[in-house]
mmCIF file of C-alpha atoms in Angstrom:
data_model
loop_
_atom_site.group_PDB
_atom_site.id
_atom_site.type_symbol
_atom_site.label_atom_id
_atom_site.label_comp_id
_atom_site.label_asym_id
_atom_site.label_seq_id
_atom_site.Cartn_x
_atom_site.Cartn_y
_atom_site.Cartn_z
ATOM 1 C CA MET A 1 63.138 87.328 52.161
ATOM 2 C CA ARG A 2 63.349 83.931 53.995
ATOM 3 C CA LYS A 3 67.071 84.237 54.038
ATOM 4 C CA LYS A 4 66.888 87.564 55.752
ATOM 5 C CA TRP A 5 64.501 86.331 58.371
ATOM 6 C CA ARG A 6 66.699 83.363 58.976
ATOM 7 C CA GLN A 7 69.733 85.523 59.467
ATOM 8 C CA LYS A 8 67.746 87.838 61.843
ATOM 9 C CA TRP A 9 66.639 84.869 63.984
ATOM 10 C CA GLN A 10 70.169 83.507 64.067
ATOM 11 C CA ARG A 11 71.385 86.747 65.315
ATOM 12 C CA LEU A 12 68.788 86.847 67.961
ATOM 13 C CA ASP A 13 69.685 83.328 69.040
ATOM 14 C CA GLU A 14 73.358 84.266 69.257
ATOM 15 C CA ARG A 15 72.395 87.370 71.340
ATOM 16 C CA LYS A 16 70.419 85.154 73.631
ATOM 17 C CA LYS A 17 73.193 82.683 74.017
ATOM 18 C CA ASP A 18 75.602 85.556 74.741
ATOM 19 C CA ASN A 19 73.226 86.940 77.351
ATOM 20 C CA LEU A 20 72.939 83.495 79.052
ATOM 21 C CA ARG A 21 76.548 83.054 78.877
ATOM 22 C CA ASP A 22 77.117 86.423 80.504
ATOM 23 C CA LEU A 23 74.579 85.699 83.114
ATOM 24 C CA ALA A 24 76.237 82.283 83.900
ATOM 25 C CA PHE A 25 79.534 84.009 84.533
ATOM 26 C CA ILE A 26 78.159 86.787 86.828
ATOM 27 C CA SER A 27 75.705 84.562 88.654
ATOM 28 C CA PRO A 28 78.115 83.431 91.298
ATOM 29 C CA SER A 29 78.918 87.139 92.119
ATOM 30 C CA ILE A 30 75.150 88.022 92.121
ATOM 31 C CA MET A 31 74.441 85.035 94.452
ATOM 32 C CA GLY A 32 77.333 85.970 96.812
ATOM 33 C CA VAL A 33 76.206 89.738 96.952
ATOM 34 C CA SER A 34 72.580 88.625 97.617
ATOM 35 C CA VAL A 35 73.347 85.994 100.279
ATOM 36 C CA PHE A 36 75.858 88.251 102.195
ATOM 37 C CA PHE A 37 74.613 91.786 101.634
ATOM 38 C CA ILE A 38 71.251 92.128 100.070
ATOM 39 C CA VAL A 39 69.312 89.541 102.138
ATOM 40 C CA PRO A 40 70.945 90.436 105.358
ATOM 41 C CA PHE A 41 70.079 94.156 104.760
ATOM 42 C CA PHE A 42 66.401 93.359 104.346
ATOM 43 C CA VAL A 43 66.503 91.018 107.497
ATOM 44 C CA ILE A 44 67.957 94.036 109.426
ATOM 45 C CA VAL A 45 65.190 96.207 108.209
ATOM 46 C CA TYR A 46 62.711 93.613 109.293
ATOM 47 C CA TYR A 47 64.135 93.319 112.840
ATOM 48 C CA SER A 48 64.080 97.087 113.179
ATOM 49 C CA LEU A 49 60.397 97.120 112.717
ATOM 50 C CA ILE A 50 59.445 94.298 115.218
ATOM 51 C CA ASN A 51 59.399 94.212 118.997
ATOM 52 C CA ASN A 52 61.520 90.996 119.498
ATOM 53 C CA PRO A 53 62.819 88.099 117.330
ATOM 54 C CA ILE A 54 60.471 85.561 119.098
ATOM 55 C CA ARG A 55 56.907 87.189 119.055
ATOM 56 C CA HIS A 56 57.586 89.170 115.760
ATOM 57 C CA GLU A 57 55.086 91.890 116.570
ATOM 58 C CA PHE A 58 55.222 94.779 114.202
ATOM 59 C CA VAL A 59 55.897 98.061 116.019
ATOM 60 C CA PHE A 60 56.801 100.235 113.131
ATOM 61 C CA LEU A 61 58.963 103.228 114.218
ATOM 62 C CA ASN A 62 58.950 102.435 117.977
ATOM 63 C CA ASN A 63 62.507 101.050 117.926
ATOM 64 C CA PHE A 64 63.768 104.245 116.237
ATOM 65 C CA ILE A 65 62.028 106.410 118.701
ATOM 66 C CA ALA A 66 63.478 104.463 121.554
ATOM 67 C CA LEU A 67 66.896 104.670 119.952
ATOM 68 C CA PHE A 68 66.801 108.522 120.029
ATOM 69 C CA LYS A 69 65.951 108.400 123.668
ATOM 70 C CA ASN A 70 68.917 106.238 124.439
ATOM 71 C CA SER A 71 71.750 108.404 125.892
ATOM 72 C CA ALA A 72 74.445 105.964 124.752
ATOM 73 C CA PHE A 73 73.321 106.152 121.136
ATOM 74 C CA THR A 74 72.921 109.936 121.107
ATOM 75 C CA THR A 75 76.517 110.245 122.629
ATOM 76 C CA ALA A 76 77.923 107.806 120.050
ATOM 77 C CA ALA A 77 76.066 109.495 117.152
ATOM 78 C CA LYS A 78 77.285 112.920 118.107
ATOM 79 C CA ASN A 79 80.961 111.812 118.581
ATOM 80 C CA THR A 80 81.022 110.026 115.262
ATOM 81 C CA ALA A 81 79.490 113.058 113.661
ATOM 82 C CA VAL A 82 82.009 115.458 115.117
ATOM 83 C CA PHE A 83 84.904 113.058 114.282
ATOM 84 C CA SER A 84 83.741 112.780 110.697
ATOM 85 C CA LEU A 85 83.217 116.586 110.322
ATOM 86 C CA ILE A 86 86.793 117.093 111.510
ATOM 87 C CA ALA A 87 88.689 114.203 110.018
ATOM 88 C CA VAL A 88 87.146 113.917 106.536
ATOM 89 C CA PRO A 89 87.681 117.636 105.338
ATOM 90 C CA LEU A 90 91.195 117.453 106.820
ATOM 91 C CA ALA A 91 91.903 114.181 104.933
ATOM 92 C CA VAL A 92 90.727 115.633 101.677
ATOM 93 C CA VAL A 93 92.388 119.088 101.885
ATOM 94 C CA LEU A 94 95.810 117.844 103.323
ATOM 95 C CA SER A 95 96.090 115.004 100.871
ATOM 96 C CA PHE A 96 95.366 117.427 97.991
ATOM 97 C CA LEU A 97 97.984 119.912 99.336
ATOM 98 C CA LEU A 98 100.506 117.141 99.707
ATOM 99 C CA ALA A 99 99.786 115.942 96.098
ATOM 100 C CA GLN A 100 100.313 119.503 94.847
ATOM 101 C CA MET A 101 103.561 119.750 96.811
ATOM 102 C CA LEU A 102 104.929 116.506 95.524
ATOM 103 C CA GLU A 103 103.979 117.391 91.933
ATOM 104 C CA SER A 104 106.222 120.556 92.133
ATOM 105 C CA ARG A 105 109.978 120.490 92.032
ATOM 106 C CA ILE A 106 111.083 120.049 95.618
ATOM 107 C CA PRO A 107 114.190 118.157 97.071
ATOM 108 C CA LEU A 108 113.677 114.689 98.591
ATOM 109 C CA LYS A 109 110.490 114.137 96.665
ATOM 110 C CA SER A 110 110.720 110.438 96.561
ATOM 111 C CA GLN A 111 111.545 110.203 100.300
ATOM 112 C CA PHE A 112 108.526 112.344 101.176
ATOM 113 C CA ARG A 113 106.347 110.021 98.998
ATOM 114 C CA THR A 114 107.715 106.982 100.651
ATOM 115 C CA PHE A 115 107.152 108.509 104.134
ATOM 116 C CA PHE A 116 103.529 109.234 103.524
ATOM 117 C CA LEU A 117 102.874 105.842 101.888
ATOM 118 C CA SER A 118 104.550 103.750 104.639
ATOM 119 C CA PRO A 119 101.496 103.700 107.049
ATOM 120 C CA MET A 120 99.563 101.685 104.358
ATOM 121 C CA MET A 121 102.260 98.849 104.857
ATOM 122 C CA VAL A 122 102.036 98.883 108.643
ATOM 123 C CA PRO A 123 99.502 96.534 110.352
ATOM 124 C CA VAL A 124 96.862 98.185 112.461
ATOM 125 C CA ALA A 125 97.996 96.473 115.703
ATOM 126 C CA SER A 126 101.543 97.895 115.170
ATOM 127 C CA VAL A 127 100.172 101.315 114.540
ATOM 128 C CA VAL A 128 98.067 101.309 117.792
ATOM 129 C CA LEU A 129 101.130 100.056 119.721
ATOM 130 C CA ILE A 130 103.135 102.988 118.480
ATOM 131 C CA TRP A 131 100.337 105.380 119.407
ATOM 132 C CA GLN A 132 100.240 103.879 122.904
ATOM 133 C CA VAL A 133 103.883 104.362 123.260
ATOM 134 C CA LEU A 134 103.556 107.980 122.213
ATOM 135 C CA PHE A 135 100.357 109.006 124.066
ATOM 136 C CA SER A 136 100.147 106.928 127.192
ATOM 137 C CA ASN A 137 100.453 108.499 130.564
ATOM 138 C CA ASN A 138 104.147 107.426 130.791
ATOM 139 C CA GLY A 139 104.619 107.720 127.007
ATOM 140 C CA THR A 140 107.189 109.482 124.893
ATOM 141 C CA LEU A 141 105.191 112.737 124.452
ATOM 142 C CA ASN A 142 104.791 113.246 128.199
ATOM 143 C CA ASP A 143 108.472 112.642 128.665
ATOM 144 C CA PHE A 144 109.279 115.224 126.130
ATOM 145 C CA LEU A 145 106.916 117.726 127.656
ATOM 146 C CA SER A 146 108.235 117.131 131.168
ATOM 147 C CA LEU A 147 111.570 118.629 129.907
ATOM 148 C CA PHE A 148 109.693 121.999 129.787
ATOM 149 C CA GLY A 149 108.143 121.540 133.236
ATOM 150 C CA MET A 150 104.795 120.583 131.979
ATOM 151 C CA GLU A 151 102.538 118.001 133.926
ATOM 152 C CA LYS A 152 101.707 114.708 132.404
ATOM 153 C CA ILE A 153 98.535 114.175 130.473
ATOM 154 C CA ASP A 154 96.726 110.876 129.947
ATOM 155 C CA TRP A 155 96.003 111.737 126.359
ATOM 156 C CA LEU A 156 93.636 108.902 125.655
ATOM 157 C CA LYS A 157 91.430 109.739 128.667
ATOM 158 C CA SER A 158 91.541 113.514 128.481
ATOM 159 C CA GLN A 159 89.794 116.188 126.451
ATOM 160 C CA TYR A 160 92.485 115.719 123.751
ATOM 161 C CA ALA A 161 91.504 112.040 123.129
ATOM 162 C CA GLN A 162 89.704 112.715 119.858
ATOM 163 C CA VAL A 163 92.603 114.849 118.601
ATOM 164 C CA VAL A 164 94.851 111.813 119.063
ATOM 165 C CA VAL A 165 92.498 109.535 117.129
ATOM 166 C CA VAL A 166 92.109 112.245 114.271
ATOM 167 C CA THR A 167 95.891 112.413 114.086
ATOM 168 C CA LEU A 168 96.056 108.646 113.745
ATOM 169 C CA PHE A 169 93.338 108.549 111.177
ATOM 170 C CA LEU A 170 95.126 111.172 109.058
ATOM 171 C CA TRP A 171 98.480 109.454 109.377
ATOM 172 C CA LYS A 172 96.848 106.277 108.194
ATOM 173 C CA ASN A 173 94.903 107.594 105.281
ATOM 174 C CA LEU A 174 96.691 110.666 103.937
ATOM 175 C CA GLY A 175 99.101 108.586 101.719
ATOM 176 C CA TYR A 176 96.411 106.669 99.616
ATOM 177 C CA ASN A 177 94.383 109.945 99.057
ATOM 178 C CA MET A 178 97.640 111.700 98.006
ATOM 179 C CA ILE A 179 98.316 109.050 95.415
ATOM 180 C CA LEU A 180 94.717 109.409 94.000
ATOM 181 C CA PHE A 181 95.110 113.115 93.776
ATOM 182 C CA MET A 182 98.564 112.884 92.126
ATOM 183 C CA ALA A 183 97.103 110.617 89.394
ATOM 184 C CA ALA A 184 94.256 113.070 88.879
ATOM 185 C CA LEU A 185 96.629 115.963 88.659
ATOM 186 C CA ASN A 186 98.663 114.328 85.898
ATOM 187 C CA ASN A 187 95.503 113.882 83.846
ATOM 188 C CA ILE A 188 94.629 117.671 83.734
ATOM 189 C CA PRO A 189 95.397 118.876 80.169
ATOM 190 C CA LYS A 190 98.637 120.950 80.224
ATOM 191 C CA GLU A 191 97.438 123.000 77.281
ATOM 192 C CA LEU A 192 94.708 124.579 79.511
ATOM 193 C CA ILE A 193 97.320 125.600 82.118
ATOM 194 C CA GLU A 194 99.589 127.041 79.431
ATOM 195 C CA VAL A 195 96.722 128.983 77.738
ATOM 196 C CA ALA A 196 95.776 130.392 81.123
ATOM 197 C CA ASP A 197 99.324 131.429 81.898
ATOM 198 C CA MET A 198 99.552 133.163 78.393
ATOM 199 C CA ASP A 199 96.330 135.104 79.126
ATOM 200 C CA GLY A 200 97.683 136.124 82.502
ATOM 201 C CA ALA A 201 95.231 134.246 84.633
ATOM 202 C CA SER A 202 95.900 134.438 88.453
ATOM 203 C CA PRO A 203 96.742 131.286 90.303
ATOM 204 C CA LEU A 204 93.394 131.494 92.124
ATOM 205 C CA PHE A 205 91.530 131.619 88.816
ATOM 206 C CA LYS A 206 93.536 128.500 87.455
ATOM 207 C CA PHE A 207 92.849 126.615 90.776
ATOM 208 C CA LYS A 208 89.096 127.355 90.828
ATOM 209 C CA ASN A 209 88.246 127.059 87.166
ATOM 210 C CA ILE A 210 90.707 124.373 85.920
ATOM 211 C CA ILE A 211 92.197 122.363 88.659
ATOM 212 C CA VAL A 212 89.090 121.961 90.928
ATOM 213 C CA ARG A 213 86.763 121.255 88.028
ATOM 214 C CA TYR A 214 88.956 118.558 86.572
ATOM 215 C CA LEU A 215 89.572 117.049 89.956
ATOM 216 C CA SER A 216 85.911 117.077 90.930
ATOM 217 C CA PRO A 217 85.388 113.178 90.363
ATOM 218 C CA THR A 218 88.557 112.505 92.328
ATOM 219 C CA ILE A 219 87.487 114.842 95.144
ATOM 220 C CA LEU A 220 84.116 113.026 95.346
ATOM 221 C CA PHE A 221 85.850 109.602 95.397
ATOM 222 C CA VAL A 222 88.395 110.628 98.086
ATOM 223 C CA THR A 223 85.654 112.289 100.179
ATOM 224 C CA ILE A 224 83.428 109.160 100.071
ATOM 225 C CA LEU A 225 86.342 107.011 100.879
ATOM 226 C CA SER A 226 87.420 109.118 103.736
ATOM 227 C CA LEU A 227 83.924 109.197 105.105
ATOM 228 C CA ILE A 228 83.563 105.396 105.091
ATOM 229 C CA ASN A 229 86.950 105.081 106.767
ATOM 230 C CA SER A 230 85.956 107.585 109.347
ATOM 231 C CA PHE A 231 82.971 105.338 110.295
ATOM 232 C CA LYS A 232 85.574 102.467 110.519
ATOM 233 C CA VAL A 233 87.811 104.134 112.999
ATOM 234 C CA PHE A 234 86.310 101.866 115.677
ATOM 235 C CA ARG A 235 88.970 99.298 115.095
ATOM 236 C CA GLU A 236 91.828 101.597 116.118
ATOM 237 C CA VAL A 237 89.900 103.125 119.007
ATOM 238 C CA TYR A 238 89.005 99.739 120.403
ATOM 239 C CA LEU A 239 92.500 98.553 120.329
ATOM 240 C CA LEU A 240 93.692 101.769 121.985
ATOM 241 C CA THR A 241 90.984 102.000 124.629
ATOM 242 C CA GLY A 242 88.851 98.978 124.785
ATOM 243 C CA GLU A 243 85.099 98.552 124.779
ATOM 244 C CA TYR A 244 84.232 101.574 127.021
ATOM 245 C CA PRO A 245 86.577 104.425 126.255
ATOM 246 C CA VAL A 246 86.443 107.931 127.546
ATOM 247 C CA GLU A 247 83.060 109.477 126.489
ATOM 248 C CA SER A 248 84.467 111.578 123.484
ATOM 249 C CA LEU A 249 85.771 108.368 121.849
ATOM 250 C CA TYR A 250 82.523 106.337 122.258
ATOM 251 C CA MET A 251 81.619 105.849 118.633
ATOM 252 C CA LEU A 252 78.582 104.284 116.855
ATOM 253 C CA GLN A 253 80.497 101.097 116.284
ATOM 254 C CA HIS A 254 81.125 100.873 120.182
ATOM 255 C CA PHE A 255 77.331 101.203 120.624
ATOM 256 C CA MET A 256 76.573 98.529 118.008
ATOM 257 C CA ASN A 257 79.219 96.192 119.313
ATOM 258 C CA ASN A 258 77.915 96.484 122.972
ATOM 259 C CA THR A 259 74.271 96.189 121.928
ATOM 260 C CA PHE A 260 75.072 93.202 119.932
ATOM 261 C CA LYS A 261 76.587 91.604 123.020
ATOM 262 C CA ALA A 262 73.470 92.383 124.895
ATOM 263 C CA LEU A 263 71.463 90.571 122.259
ATOM 264 C CA ASP A 264 69.241 93.685 121.715
ATOM 265 C CA TYR A 265 68.676 92.993 118.047
ATOM 266 C CA GLN A 266 65.994 95.541 117.609
ATOM 267 C CA LYS A 267 67.990 98.458 118.937
ATOM 268 C CA LEU A 268 70.971 97.212 116.889
ATOM 269 C CA SER A 269 69.043 96.852 113.703
ATOM 270 C CA ALA A 270 67.398 100.333 114.040
ATOM 271 C CA ALA A 271 70.885 101.885 114.545
ATOM 272 C CA ALA A 272 72.204 100.098 111.487
ATOM 273 C CA VAL A 273 69.339 101.192 109.354
ATOM 274 C CA LEU A 274 69.619 104.772 110.455
ATOM 275 C CA MET A 275 73.396 104.827 109.879
ATOM 276 C CA ALA A 276 72.877 103.345 106.333
ATOM 277 C CA LEU A 277 70.257 106.045 105.546
ATOM 278 C CA VAL A 278 72.438 108.799 106.697
ATOM 279 C CA MET A 279 75.388 107.540 104.667
ATOM 280 C CA VAL A 280 73.106 107.279 101.513
ATOM 281 C CA VAL A 281 71.848 110.800 101.955
ATOM 282 C CA ILE A 282 75.361 112.195 102.473
ATOM 283 C CA ILE A 283 76.787 110.349 99.376
ATOM 284 C CA ALA A 284 73.825 111.504 97.275
ATOM 285 C CA LEU A 285 74.422 115.129 98.289
ATOM 286 C CA LEU A 286 78.124 114.649 97.382
ATOM 287 C CA PHE A 287 77.118 113.183 93.977
ATOM 288 C CA VAL A 288 74.803 116.283 93.314
ATOM 289 C CA PHE A 289 77.498 118.637 94.363
ATOM 290 C CA GLU A 290 80.090 116.996 92.171
ATOM 291 C CA ASP A 291 77.736 116.887 89.175
ATOM 292 C CA LYS A 292 77.132 120.686 89.407
ATOM 293 C CA LEU A 293 80.975 121.272 89.897
ATOM 294 C CA GLY A 294 82.356 119.150 87.121
ATOM 295 C CA LYS A 295 79.596 119.074 84.398
ATOM 296 C CA ASP A 296 81.498 121.714 82.426
ATOM 297 C CA VAL A 297 84.423 119.336 81.742
ATOM 298 C CA GLU A 298 82.428 116.087 81.092
ATOM 299 C CA GLY A 299 83.409 114.440 77.853
#
């Protein structure tokens, strides 16, 4: 009996030592995440609820109310929402169609794959330079259109400005999304497709009940990745147009950048908290949708 208890205590001691060893290994990562992400987030939440960083008077939701009354914020929020609603679905659907195309037997498959992956190897500054050459007032596209007698368009300052940025976003992100979908397509059990073919299933039935269901985790991941990248398009827009672009290209990141330069920490913090909440809600809804879509193929 004593021997059994001794062995049990030894196992518990070994388990504690293993837990302490694991904790020691991951503690640097935990400290880094806490210092650079968790603590700053709570600091931002605190700043969004006070009137200024000197007096520290608690004002609750006054900063958020003032934010919605700010025309610059509402314009930036509307432009960012419109851009994401257009760019994200296009990035998901087009990359999926490209993956399907490259999985079939077509000529020059490797060349197509290289073409769509090449933007990942090009620095952002070089990409922006190419877009400026193409879409500036005296750019290549206007020179081409002038051959047909069309007047010049300053694309980055016109009503087509957001179309230019959406095109840039797609060109930059389609390749990586396409690779993710190609990997997921290769993991679909071929037996299911063969059985469906033998039963005379239509292409629509196979797409809806086999391909989409097995690709649901990848669709979720690509959608979240594209959504995050759409909120980060400020970098390209800033390099193309500067701090104060045409109204349709004034994004949330422009608003936050300019607010930071004005040292308006309360407005900046309120905008950051609101943006984080919106992202959390959207991603939670995507997880719920994916869970309902792909639960039949789990395991």
